[in-house]
Amino acid sequence: MRLTSKSWVLLAIALGIGLINLANVQTAPPEMVQVLPPVTPASVVRIEISSPIEKLTLQRTNTEKGSADAWQIIAPVQAEADAAQIGALLKLFAGGVKMEAKVDEGNLKSYGLDDQDAKVVELFGAEGPAIFSVVVGRNTVGGTSFIRLPGTEEVYRADVGGRARYDRGAAEWRNRQVLQLDPETVQVLTLTRGAEQLHFTRGPSKGSDEKGRPLPGEFVLEKAPFAIDTAIVEEIVGILSRIRVGSFQNPDYDGGFSPPAAIAELQLVDGSRHQLVLGSRSNNEASFLKLDAIPEVLRATVQVNRAMTIPLEVLKDRSLLHFERSELEAMALTDGGLTVVIQPVPDSARWVVVQPANLDVDQRGAEALATALATLRADGVAADNSFAPTGARLELRMKGGAKQVLEWGQTEKDADGRLLVRVRATGKEGIFLLKDAAVQSIRQLFGRG
């Protein structure tokens, strides 16, 4: 059948009206994704994470504005809680939790959201009902978990962290920073290792810092057989003042305390004391400790073991050179029968080679070396006093004629396979060790590398 001209016109009108109607059809709005309200971490004073068989309750113990967070585990045990770990949990909810997608409704067991498997997380303010509640199920991907709201069956995927965070037992929420002291407040350190006892006492302050505060005095070892390296003692005090444990063992755990490997006692400026007992089962992987009245055996890093059992001879003063940079007149290196002398130009930042002639010097390198040599410390103390001179020596010439000399001996390897050079210095008893890399850097500056 052929359409007449009038039919074509009517068809065109109908199509136009249809297109207009189609254009006027409003697209249905997308399904709104639910968002849990934001929670201000400072407003939370209690956290409950519960399942049908157990409830973990964490209570804030310091609510003063501007003060550091402090938390306590009050159920199922009572112990100080890890404020940093709790802070990380609250940070997850601080900006509100947006449901990434609705994945199902009902069928809760498949997502670990039924009453038997789920964990209910509730945050409480100073009073009244929970200000935030969510039910956490199994992990999904990318650190998210399946969740639902209490009393509902809609299953969502949301970024509330992995399920393992909520499955932690009470012991895993304990504060692992069991000792947190300011090392500068430690006045006396006593190390007892069997019949040996080392008694370190901090001396008087020798000055003030840029803000006028008195600097802590240096430690002195009672009846010391040689000069003590106070920097190493400060490092030991720093390690023992801040003890963070990896785990808490049962009080009857066999860490080797009969007899112990060492006992450290810290006496503070206010007269208070702390005692650390190191078990003999401590090794290159862990330190087993008892601290003050804490009943459990503490597992800490191997650093504590090394600090408490450091041999006395390792505490020997490692300072090799000491002078004021402004008093340095020249540096001379003798190596392989050739002596190279460089010196700073008076009233200038430049350095020149005065022997032999016609050589250039790395300006920045020379200044950096002079600064480093002014307080040069050894990397270790040799196990014996054997020394085979190589003929290489570095001489520091001071204004007024004084000299400080560093001689180099044989090269050896330490337990980690690093190359070390035996050295001896003017006015210093014994043989010390410098990293071979440091020695080679000095040689290169003088054109001998």
Coordinates of C-alpha atoms in Angstrom, one line a residue, residues 34-200:
Q34 CA 23.8 5.1 52.4
V35 CA 26.5 6.9 54.4
L36 CA 27.2 6.4 58.1
P37 CA 27.6 9.7 59.9
P38 CA 31.0 11.0 60.8
V39 CA 32.3 10.6 64.3
T40 CA 34.7 13.0 66.0
P41 CA 37.4 10.7 67.6
A42 CA 37.7 13.0 70.6
S43 CA 34.0 12.6 71.4
V44 CA 34.3 8.8 71.8
V45 CA 34.8 7.7 75.4
R46 CA 34.0 4.0 75.1
I47 CA 34.3 1.4 72.3
E48 CA 32.6 -2.0 72.4
I49 CA 33.4 -4.8 69.9
S50 CA 31.2 -7.8 70.5
S51 CA 30.2 -11.2 69.3
P52 CA 27.8 -13.7 70.9
I53 CA 30.5 -15.2 73.0
E54 CA 32.7 -12.2 73.9
K55 CA 32.7 -8.4 74.3
L56 CA 35.8 -6.2 74.2
T57 CA 35.3 -2.9 76.0
L58 CA 37.8 0.0 75.7
Q59 CA 37.4 3.1 77.9
R60 CA 39.1 6.4 77.5
T61 CA 40.8 7.4 80.8
N62 CA 41.9 10.9 80.0
T63 CA 39.2 13.2 78.8
E64 CA 40.9 16.6 79.4
K65 CA 40.9 18.8 76.4
G66 CA 44.3 18.9 74.6
S67 CA 45.8 16.1 76.6
A68 CA 47.3 12.9 75.1
D69 CA 44.9 10.0 74.5
A70 CA 44.9 7.4 77.2
W71 CA 42.8 4.2 77.1
Q72 CA 42.1 1.2 79.3
I73 CA 40.8 -2.3 78.5
I74 CA 38.1 -2.9 81.0
A75 CA 36.7 -6.2 79.7
P76 CA 37.3 -9.1 79.4
V77 CA 40.5 -8.2 81.2
Q78 CA 41.8 -5.0 82.7
A79 CA 45.0 -3.5 81.3
E80 CA 46.3 -0.3 79.7
A81 CA 45.3 -0.1 76.1
D82 CA 47.3 1.0 73.0
A83 CA 46.1 4.5 72.3
A84 CA 47.8 4.6 68.9
Q85 CA 46.0 1.5 67.8
I86 CA 42.6 2.8 69.0
G87 CA 43.3 6.2 67.3
A88 CA 43.8 4.4 64.0
L89 CA 40.5 2.6 64.4
L90 CA 38.6 5.8 65.2
K91 CA 40.2 7.5 62.2
L92 CA 38.4 5.0 59.9
F93 CA 35.0 6.5 61.1
A94 CA 36.0 10.2 61.5
G95 CA 34.8 11.2 58.0
G96 CA 31.8 9.0 57.9
V97 CA 31.6 5.6 56.2
K98 CA 30.2 5.5 52.6
M99 CA 28.8 2.3 51.5
E100 CA 30.6 1.5 48.2
A101 CA 27.8 -0.7 47.0
K102 CA 24.8 -2.7 48.0
V103 CA 25.6 -6.3 47.2
D104 CA 22.6 -8.3 48.6
E105 CA 19.7 -8.4 51.0
G106 CA 19.2 -11.3 53.4
N107 CA 21.4 -14.4 53.1
L108 CA 23.6 -12.9 55.9
K109 CA 25.5 -16.0 56.7
S110 CA 27.2 -16.0 53.2
Y111 CA 28.8 -12.7 54.1
G112 CA 29.7 -13.4 57.8
L113 CA 27.0 -11.0 58.9
D114 CA 24.7 -13.4 60.8
D115 CA 24.5 -13.3 64.6
Q116 CA 27.0 -16.1 64.9
D117 CA 29.9 -14.8 62.8
A118 CA 29.5 -11.0 62.8
K119 CA 31.2 -8.4 65.0
V120 CA 29.2 -5.5 66.3
V121 CA 31.1 -2.3 66.6
E122 CA 29.6 0.4 68.8
L123 CA 31.1 3.8 69.7
F124 CA 29.7 5.7 72.7
G125 CA 29.9 9.3 73.8
A126 CA 30.0 10.7 77.4
E127 CA 26.4 9.5 77.9
G128 CA 23.4 8.0 76.3
P129 CA 23.1 5.3 73.6
A130 CA 25.8 4.5 71.0
I131 CA 26.6 7.4 68.6
F132 CA 27.8 4.9 65.9
S133 CA 27.0 1.3 65.3
V134 CA 27.9 -1.1 62.5
V135 CA 28.0 -4.9 62.0
V136 CA 31.1 -6.1 60.3
G137 CA 31.3 -9.4 58.4
R138 CA 34.0 -11.0 56.2
N139 CA 36.7 -9.3 54.2
T140 CA 36.0 -8.4 50.5
V141 CA 38.9 -7.0 48.4
G142 CA 41.2 -4.0 48.8
G143 CA 40.8 -3.7 52.6
T144 CA 37.1 -3.4 52.6
S145 CA 34.5 -5.6 54.4
F146 CA 30.9 -6.6 54.1
I147 CA 28.8 -4.7 56.6
R148 CA 25.2 -4.0 57.6
L149 CA 23.4 -1.8 60.0
P150 CA 22.1 -3.3 63.2
G151 CA 18.6 -4.6 62.8
T152 CA 18.7 -4.6 59.0
E153 CA 19.4 -7.3 56.4
E154 CA 20.8 -5.1 53.5
V155 CA 24.4 -6.1 52.8
Y156 CA 26.9 -3.5 51.8
R157 CA 30.6 -3.3 50.9
A158 CA 32.4 -0.5 52.8
D159 CA 35.9 0.6 53.7
V160 CA 36.0 -0.1 57.4
G161 CA 39.3 -2.0 57.3
G162 CA 39.8 -5.7 57.3
R163 CA 37.9 -8.1 59.6
A164 CA 41.2 -9.0 61.3
R165 CA 41.2 -5.6 63.1
Y166 CA 37.9 -6.5 64.9
D167 CA 38.9 -10.1 65.6
R168 CA 41.9 -9.0 67.8
G169 CA 41.8 -10.4 71.3
A170 CA 42.1 -8.3 74.4
A171 CA 45.9 -9.0 74.6
E172 CA 46.4 -7.5 71.1
W173 CA 44.8 -4.2 72.2
R174 CA 47.2 -3.8 75.2
N175 CA 49.6 -0.9 75.2
R176 CA 52.9 -2.3 74.0
Q177 CA 54.8 0.8 75.0
V178 CA 55.5 -0.5 78.5
L179 CA 58.2 2.0 79.3
Q180 CA 58.3 5.6 78.0
L181 CA 60.9 7.8 79.8
D182 CA 62.7 10.9 78.8
P183 CA 66.4 9.7 78.6
E184 CA 67.6 13.0 79.8
T185 CA 65.9 12.4 83.2
V186 CA 67.9 9.3 83.8
Q187 CA 70.5 10.1 86.4
V188 CA 71.9 6.7 87.2
L189 CA 72.2 3.5 85.2
T190 CA 73.3 0.3 86.8
L191 CA 74.1 -2.8 84.8
T192 CA 74.6 -6.1 86.7
R193 CA 75.8 -9.1 84.7
G194 CA 76.6 -11.9 87.2
A195 CA 79.5 -10.7 89.3
E196 CA 80.1 -7.6 87.1
Q197 CA 78.4 -4.4 88.0
L198 CA 78.7 -1.2 85.9
H199 CA 77.5 1.9 87.7
F200 CA 77.1 5.0 85.5

